[in-house]
PDB file of C-alpha atoms in Angstrom:
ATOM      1  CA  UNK A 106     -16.748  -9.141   4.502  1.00 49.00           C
ATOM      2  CA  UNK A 107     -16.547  -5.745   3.538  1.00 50.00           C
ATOM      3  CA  UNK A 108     -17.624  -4.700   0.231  1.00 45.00           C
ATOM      4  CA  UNK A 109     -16.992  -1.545  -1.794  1.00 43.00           C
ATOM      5  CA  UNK A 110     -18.505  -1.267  -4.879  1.00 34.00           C
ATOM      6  CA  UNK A 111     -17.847   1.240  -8.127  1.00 37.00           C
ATOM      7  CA  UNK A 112     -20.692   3.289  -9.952  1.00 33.00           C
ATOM      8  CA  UNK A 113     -19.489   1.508 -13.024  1.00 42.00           C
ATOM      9  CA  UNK A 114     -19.320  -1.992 -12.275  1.00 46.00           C
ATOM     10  CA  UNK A 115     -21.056  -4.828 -10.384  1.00 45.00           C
ATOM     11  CA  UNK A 116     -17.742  -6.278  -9.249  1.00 56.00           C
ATOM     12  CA  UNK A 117     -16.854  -5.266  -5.310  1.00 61.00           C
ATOM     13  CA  UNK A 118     -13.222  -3.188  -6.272  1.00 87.00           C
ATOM     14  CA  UNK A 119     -12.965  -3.731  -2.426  1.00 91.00           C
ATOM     15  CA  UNK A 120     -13.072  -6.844  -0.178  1.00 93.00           C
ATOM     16  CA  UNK A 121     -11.635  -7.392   2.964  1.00 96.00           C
ATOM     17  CA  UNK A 122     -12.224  -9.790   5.772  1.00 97.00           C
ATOM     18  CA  UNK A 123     -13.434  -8.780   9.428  1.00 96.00           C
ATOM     19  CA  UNK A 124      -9.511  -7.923  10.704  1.00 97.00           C
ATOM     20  CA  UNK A 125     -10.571  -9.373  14.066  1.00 96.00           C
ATOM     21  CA  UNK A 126     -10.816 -12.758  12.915  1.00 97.00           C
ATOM     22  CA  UNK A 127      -8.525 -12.551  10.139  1.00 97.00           C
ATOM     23  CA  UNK A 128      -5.870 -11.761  12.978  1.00 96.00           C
ATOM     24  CA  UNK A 129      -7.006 -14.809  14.627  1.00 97.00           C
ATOM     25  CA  UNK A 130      -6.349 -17.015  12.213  1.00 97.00           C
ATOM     26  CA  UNK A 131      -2.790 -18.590  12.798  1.00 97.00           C
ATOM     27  CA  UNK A 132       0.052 -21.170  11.319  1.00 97.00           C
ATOM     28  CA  UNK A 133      -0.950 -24.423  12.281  1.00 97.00           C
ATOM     29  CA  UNK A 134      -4.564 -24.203  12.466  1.00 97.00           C
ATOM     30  CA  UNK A 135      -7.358 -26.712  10.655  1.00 97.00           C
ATOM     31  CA  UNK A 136      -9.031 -25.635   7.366  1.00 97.00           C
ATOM     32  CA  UNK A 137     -12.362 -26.185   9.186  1.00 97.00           C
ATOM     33  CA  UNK A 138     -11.341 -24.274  11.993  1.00 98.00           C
ATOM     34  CA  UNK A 139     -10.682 -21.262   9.476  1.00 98.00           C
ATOM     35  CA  UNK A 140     -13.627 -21.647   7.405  1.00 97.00           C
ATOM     36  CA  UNK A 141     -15.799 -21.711  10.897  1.00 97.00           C
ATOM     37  CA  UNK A 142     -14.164 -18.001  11.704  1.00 97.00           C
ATOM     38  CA  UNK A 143     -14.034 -16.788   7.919  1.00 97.00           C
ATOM     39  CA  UNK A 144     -16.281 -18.674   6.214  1.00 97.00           C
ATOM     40  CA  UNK A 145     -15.435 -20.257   2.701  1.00 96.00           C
ATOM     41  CA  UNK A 146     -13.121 -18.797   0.633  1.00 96.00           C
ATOM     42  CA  UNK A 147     -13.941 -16.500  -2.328  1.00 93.00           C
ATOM     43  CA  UNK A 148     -14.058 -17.741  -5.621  1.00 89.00           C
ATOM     44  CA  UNK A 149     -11.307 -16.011  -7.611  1.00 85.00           C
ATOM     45  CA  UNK A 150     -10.925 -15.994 -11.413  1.00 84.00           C
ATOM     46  CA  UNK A 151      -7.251 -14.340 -11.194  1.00 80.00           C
ATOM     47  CA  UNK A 152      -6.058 -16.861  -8.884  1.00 79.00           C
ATOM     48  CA  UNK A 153      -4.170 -20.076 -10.484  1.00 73.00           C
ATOM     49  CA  UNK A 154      -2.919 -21.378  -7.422  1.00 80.00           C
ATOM     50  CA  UNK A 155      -3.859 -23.618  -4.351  1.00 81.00           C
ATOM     51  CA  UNK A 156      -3.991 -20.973  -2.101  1.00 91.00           C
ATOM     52  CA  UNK A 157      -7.674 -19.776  -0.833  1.00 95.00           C
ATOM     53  CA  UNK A 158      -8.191 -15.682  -1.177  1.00 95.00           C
ATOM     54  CA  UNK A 159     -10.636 -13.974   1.550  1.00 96.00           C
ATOM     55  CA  UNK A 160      -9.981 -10.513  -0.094  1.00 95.00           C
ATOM     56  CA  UNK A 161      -8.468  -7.948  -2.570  1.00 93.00           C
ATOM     57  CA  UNK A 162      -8.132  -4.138  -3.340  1.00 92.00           C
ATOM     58  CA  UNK A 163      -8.752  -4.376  -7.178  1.00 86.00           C
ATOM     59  CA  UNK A 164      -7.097  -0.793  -7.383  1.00 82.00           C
ATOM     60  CA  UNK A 165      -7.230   1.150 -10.799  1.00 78.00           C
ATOM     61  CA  UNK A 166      -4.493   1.326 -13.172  1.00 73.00           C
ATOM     62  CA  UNK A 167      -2.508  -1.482 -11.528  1.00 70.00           C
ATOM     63  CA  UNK A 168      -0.266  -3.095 -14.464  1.00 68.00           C
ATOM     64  CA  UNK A 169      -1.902  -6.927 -12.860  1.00 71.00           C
ATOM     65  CA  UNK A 170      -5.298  -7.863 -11.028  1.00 71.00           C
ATOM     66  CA  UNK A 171      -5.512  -8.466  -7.988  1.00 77.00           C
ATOM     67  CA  UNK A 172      -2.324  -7.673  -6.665  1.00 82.00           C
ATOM     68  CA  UNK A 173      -3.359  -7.192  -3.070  1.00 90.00           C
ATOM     69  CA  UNK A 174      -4.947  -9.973  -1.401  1.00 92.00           C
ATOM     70  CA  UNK A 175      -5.938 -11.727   1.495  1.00 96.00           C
ATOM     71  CA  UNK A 176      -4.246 -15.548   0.990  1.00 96.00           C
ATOM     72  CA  UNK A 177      -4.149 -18.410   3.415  1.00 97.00           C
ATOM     73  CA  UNK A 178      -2.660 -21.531   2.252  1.00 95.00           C
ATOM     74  CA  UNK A 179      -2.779 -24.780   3.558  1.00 95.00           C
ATOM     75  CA  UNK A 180      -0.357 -27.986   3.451  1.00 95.00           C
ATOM     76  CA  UNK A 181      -1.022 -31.512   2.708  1.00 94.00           C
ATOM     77  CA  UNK A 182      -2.383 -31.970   5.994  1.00 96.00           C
ATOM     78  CA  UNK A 183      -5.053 -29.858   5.763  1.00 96.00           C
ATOM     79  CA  UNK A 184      -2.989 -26.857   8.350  1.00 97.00           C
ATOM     80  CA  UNK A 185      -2.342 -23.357   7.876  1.00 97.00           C
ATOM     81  CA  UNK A 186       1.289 -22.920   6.691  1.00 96.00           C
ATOM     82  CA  UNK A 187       0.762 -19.503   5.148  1.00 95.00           C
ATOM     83  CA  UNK A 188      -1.152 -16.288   5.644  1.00 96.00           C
ATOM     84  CA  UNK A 189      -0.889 -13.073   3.716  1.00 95.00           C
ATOM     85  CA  UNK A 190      -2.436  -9.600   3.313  1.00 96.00           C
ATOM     86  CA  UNK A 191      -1.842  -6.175   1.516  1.00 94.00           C
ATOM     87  CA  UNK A 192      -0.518  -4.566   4.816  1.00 95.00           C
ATOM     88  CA  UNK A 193       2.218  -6.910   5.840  1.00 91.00           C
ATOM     89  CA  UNK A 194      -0.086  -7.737   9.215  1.00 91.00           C
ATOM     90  CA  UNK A 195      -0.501  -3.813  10.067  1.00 93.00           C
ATOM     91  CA  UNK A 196      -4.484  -3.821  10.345  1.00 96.00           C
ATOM     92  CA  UNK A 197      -6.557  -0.539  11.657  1.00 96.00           C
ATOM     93  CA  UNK A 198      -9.273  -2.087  13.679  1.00 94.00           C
ATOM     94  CA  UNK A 199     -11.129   1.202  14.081  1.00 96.00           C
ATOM     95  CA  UNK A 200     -11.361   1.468  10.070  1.00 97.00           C
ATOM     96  CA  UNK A 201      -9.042   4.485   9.469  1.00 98.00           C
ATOM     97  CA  UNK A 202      -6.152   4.446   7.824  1.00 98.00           C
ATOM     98  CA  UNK A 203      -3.136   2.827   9.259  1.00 98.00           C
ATOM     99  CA  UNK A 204      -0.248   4.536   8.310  1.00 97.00           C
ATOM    100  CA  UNK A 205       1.683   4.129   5.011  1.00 97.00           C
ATOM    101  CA  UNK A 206       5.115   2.664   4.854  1.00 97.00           C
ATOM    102  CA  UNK A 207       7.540   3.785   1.891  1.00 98.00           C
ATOM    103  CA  UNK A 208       8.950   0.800  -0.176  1.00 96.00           C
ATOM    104  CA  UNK A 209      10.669   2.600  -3.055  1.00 96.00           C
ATOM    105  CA  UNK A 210      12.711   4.536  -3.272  1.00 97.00           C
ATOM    106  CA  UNK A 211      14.916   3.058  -0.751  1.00 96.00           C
ATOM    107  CA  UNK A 212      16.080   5.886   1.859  1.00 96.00           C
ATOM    108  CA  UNK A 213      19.303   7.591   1.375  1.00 96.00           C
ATOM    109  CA  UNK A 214      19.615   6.641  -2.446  1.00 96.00           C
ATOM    110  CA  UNK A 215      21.637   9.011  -4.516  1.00 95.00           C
ATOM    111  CA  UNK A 216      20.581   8.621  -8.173  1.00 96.00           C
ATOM    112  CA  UNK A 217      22.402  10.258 -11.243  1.00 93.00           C
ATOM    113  CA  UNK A 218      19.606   9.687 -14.182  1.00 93.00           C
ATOM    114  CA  UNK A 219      17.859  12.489 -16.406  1.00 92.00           C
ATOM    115  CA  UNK A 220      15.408  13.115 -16.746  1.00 93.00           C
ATOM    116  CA  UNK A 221      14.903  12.625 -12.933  1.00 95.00           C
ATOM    117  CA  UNK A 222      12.048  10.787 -12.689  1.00 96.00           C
ATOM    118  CA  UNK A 223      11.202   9.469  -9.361  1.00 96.00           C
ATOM    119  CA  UNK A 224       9.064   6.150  -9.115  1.00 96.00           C
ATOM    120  CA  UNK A 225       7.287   5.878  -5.242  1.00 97.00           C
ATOM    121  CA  UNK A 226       5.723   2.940  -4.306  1.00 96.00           C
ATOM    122  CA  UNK A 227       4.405   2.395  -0.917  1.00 97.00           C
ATOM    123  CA  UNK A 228       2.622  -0.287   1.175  1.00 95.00           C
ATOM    124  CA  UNK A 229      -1.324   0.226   1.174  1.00 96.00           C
ATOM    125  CA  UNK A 230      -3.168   1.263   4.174  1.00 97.00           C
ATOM    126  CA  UNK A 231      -5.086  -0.936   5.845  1.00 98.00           C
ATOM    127  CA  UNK A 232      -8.806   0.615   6.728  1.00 97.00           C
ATOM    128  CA  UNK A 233     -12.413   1.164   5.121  1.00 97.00           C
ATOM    129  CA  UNK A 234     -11.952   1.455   1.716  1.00 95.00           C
ATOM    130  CA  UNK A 235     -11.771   3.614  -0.400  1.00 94.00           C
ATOM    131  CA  UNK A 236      -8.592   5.522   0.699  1.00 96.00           C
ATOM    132  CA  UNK A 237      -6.177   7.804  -1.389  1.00 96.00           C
ATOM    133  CA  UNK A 238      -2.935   9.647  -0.548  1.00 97.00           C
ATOM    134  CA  UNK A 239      -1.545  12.433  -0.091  1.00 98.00           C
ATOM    135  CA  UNK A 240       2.134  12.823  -1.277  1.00 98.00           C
ATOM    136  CA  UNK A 241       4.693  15.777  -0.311  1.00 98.00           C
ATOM    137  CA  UNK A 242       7.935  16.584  -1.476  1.00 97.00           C
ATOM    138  CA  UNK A 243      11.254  18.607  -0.240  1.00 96.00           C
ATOM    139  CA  UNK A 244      14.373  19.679  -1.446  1.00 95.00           C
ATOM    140  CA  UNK A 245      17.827  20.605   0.273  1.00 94.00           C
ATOM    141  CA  UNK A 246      20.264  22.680  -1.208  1.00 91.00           C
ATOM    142  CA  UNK A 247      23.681  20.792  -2.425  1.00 89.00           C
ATOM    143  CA  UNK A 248      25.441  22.964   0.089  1.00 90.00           C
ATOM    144  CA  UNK A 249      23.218  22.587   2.947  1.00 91.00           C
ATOM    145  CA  UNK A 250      21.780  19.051   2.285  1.00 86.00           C
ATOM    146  CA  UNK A 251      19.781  18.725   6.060  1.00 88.00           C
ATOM    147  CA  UNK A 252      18.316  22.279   5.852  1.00 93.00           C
ATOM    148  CA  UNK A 253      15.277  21.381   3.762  1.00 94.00           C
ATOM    149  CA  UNK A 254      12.632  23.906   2.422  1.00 92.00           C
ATOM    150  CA  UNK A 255       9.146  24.029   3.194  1.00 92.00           C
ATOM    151  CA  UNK A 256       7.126  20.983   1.868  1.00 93.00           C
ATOM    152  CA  UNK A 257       4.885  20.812  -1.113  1.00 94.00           C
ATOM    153  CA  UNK A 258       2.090  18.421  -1.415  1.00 95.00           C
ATOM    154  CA  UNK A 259       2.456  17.496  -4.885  1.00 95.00           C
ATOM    155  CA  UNK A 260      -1.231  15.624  -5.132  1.00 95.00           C
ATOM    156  CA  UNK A 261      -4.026  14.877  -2.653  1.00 95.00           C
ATOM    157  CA  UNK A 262      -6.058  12.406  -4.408  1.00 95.00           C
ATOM    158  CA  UNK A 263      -3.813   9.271  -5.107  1.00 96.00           C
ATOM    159  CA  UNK A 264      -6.186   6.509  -5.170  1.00 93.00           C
ATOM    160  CA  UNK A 265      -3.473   3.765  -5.209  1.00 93.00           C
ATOM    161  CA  UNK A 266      -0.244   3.248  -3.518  1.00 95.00           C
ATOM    162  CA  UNK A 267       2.367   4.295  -6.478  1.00 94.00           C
ATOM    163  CA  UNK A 268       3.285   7.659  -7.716  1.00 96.00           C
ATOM    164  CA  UNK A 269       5.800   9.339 -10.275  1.00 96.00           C
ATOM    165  CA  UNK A 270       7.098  12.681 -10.464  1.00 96.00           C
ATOM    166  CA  UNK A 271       9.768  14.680 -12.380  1.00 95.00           C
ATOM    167  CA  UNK A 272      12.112  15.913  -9.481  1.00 95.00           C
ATOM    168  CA  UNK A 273      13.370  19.166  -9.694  1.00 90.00           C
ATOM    169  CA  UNK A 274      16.860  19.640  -9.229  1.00 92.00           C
ATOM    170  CA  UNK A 275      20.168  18.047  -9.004  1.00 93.00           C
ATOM    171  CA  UNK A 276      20.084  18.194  -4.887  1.00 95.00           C
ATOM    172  CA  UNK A 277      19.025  16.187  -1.832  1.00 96.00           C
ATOM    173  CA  UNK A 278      15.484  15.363  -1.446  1.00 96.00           C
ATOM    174  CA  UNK A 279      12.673  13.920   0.586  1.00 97.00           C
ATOM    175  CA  UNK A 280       9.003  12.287   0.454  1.00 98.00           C
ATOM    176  CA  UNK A 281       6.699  10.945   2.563  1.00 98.00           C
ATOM    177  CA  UNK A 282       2.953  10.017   2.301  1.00 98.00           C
ATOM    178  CA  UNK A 283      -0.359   9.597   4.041  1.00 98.00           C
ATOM    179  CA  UNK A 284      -3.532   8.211   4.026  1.00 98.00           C
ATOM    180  CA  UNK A 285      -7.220   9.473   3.981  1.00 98.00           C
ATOM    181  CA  UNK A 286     -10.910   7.983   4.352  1.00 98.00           C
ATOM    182  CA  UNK A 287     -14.851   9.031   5.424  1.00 97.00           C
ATOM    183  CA  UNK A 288     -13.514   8.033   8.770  1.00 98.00           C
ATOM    184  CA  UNK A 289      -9.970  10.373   9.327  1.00 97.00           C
ATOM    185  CA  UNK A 290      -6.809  10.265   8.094  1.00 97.00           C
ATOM    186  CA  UNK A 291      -3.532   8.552   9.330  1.00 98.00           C
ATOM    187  CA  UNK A 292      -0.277  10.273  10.286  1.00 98.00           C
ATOM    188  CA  UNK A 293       2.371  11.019   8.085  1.00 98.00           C
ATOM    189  CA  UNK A 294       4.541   8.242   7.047  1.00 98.00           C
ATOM    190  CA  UNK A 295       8.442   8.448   7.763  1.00 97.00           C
ATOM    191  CA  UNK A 296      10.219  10.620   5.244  1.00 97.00           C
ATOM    192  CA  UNK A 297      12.662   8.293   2.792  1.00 97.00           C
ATOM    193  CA  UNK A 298      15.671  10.403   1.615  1.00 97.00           C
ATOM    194  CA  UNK A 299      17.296  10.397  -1.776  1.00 96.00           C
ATOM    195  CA  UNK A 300      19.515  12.476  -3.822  1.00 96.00           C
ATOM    196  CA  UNK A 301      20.301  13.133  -7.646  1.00 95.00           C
ATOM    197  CA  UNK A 302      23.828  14.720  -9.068  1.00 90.00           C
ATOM    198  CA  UNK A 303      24.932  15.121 -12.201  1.00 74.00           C
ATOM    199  CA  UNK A 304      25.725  13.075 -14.079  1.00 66.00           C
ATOM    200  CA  UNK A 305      29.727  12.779 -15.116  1.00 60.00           C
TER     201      UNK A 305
END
């Protein structure tokens, strides 16, 4: 396990199982054969279900603990039915960041609210934690709405995978993200697309 811990608690913010043997767990297979490759499960005070956690990023300022975790469940046989992680099975074996995928807002969707607040959530990056991000904007004019101007990074320091912003104008936009460690940083995530109008 990897452990990460802050300056102002005693509680690892970070743990992650070896992503080698975490990928070889599979569907199917015998509790002891997992516990022989991961060894026992965690002991988890947020968790009030059956399944068995092997990890978490306990991120700051999430709205609920433990959102992002490492889960394998197992049926009444004793087999693997079910196996989860923060990164939807995207790992970086090498420990930097894998790259970020964009959840919200959904590319190409025109919005008409105001103020125009823009909510962007993406999926975590897998890697040595800590990581933040780096978000970057664009903007089209109405009249030319694939000639976009030159980007902006709007911050460079997000230490979880959510970010609002106030965007300017009623015209096309565009975001993307990426991710950054001690060890590197990953590539730019695919832009997602959206546009506000006025409202009528």
């Amino acid at each position: 396990m990897q452990n990460c811990f802050s300056y102002d608690s005693t509680e690892p913010e970070f743990v992650q199982p070896d992503y080698r043997k975490w990928e070889a767990v599979q569907v199917g297979m015998s509790r002891d054969e997992v516990v022989a490759l991961l060894g026992p499960p965690l002991e988890d005070p947020y968790r009030a279900d059956a399944n068995c956690s092997y990890g978490h990023l306990q991120m700051p300022m999430l709205p609920e603990r433990r959102t992002y975790v490492f889960l394998i469940g197992y049926d009444e046989n004793e087999r693997v039915f079910r196996k989860t992680d923060p990164f939807m099975g995207k790992l970086s074996l090498d420990g930097t960041p894998s790259i970020p995928e964009i959840i919200i807002p959904i590319s190409r969707t025109a919005f008409s609210h105001y103020p125009r607040i823009l909510d962007c959530r993406w999926y975590p990056s897998s890697g040595e934690y800590p990581i933040t991000y780096t978000i970057e904007e664009s903007w089209a004019s109405p009249l030319e709405p694939e000639k976009f101007d030159k980007p902006v990074e709007l911050d460079t320091q997000i230490p979880i995978p959510f970010y609002m912003f106030n965007f300017g104008g009623s015209q096309p936009g565009r975001i993307r993200v990426k991710a950054r460690n001690r060890l590197g940083e990953s590539e730019w995530s695919e832009y997602c697309y959206f546009s506000f109008a006025i409202q009528k």
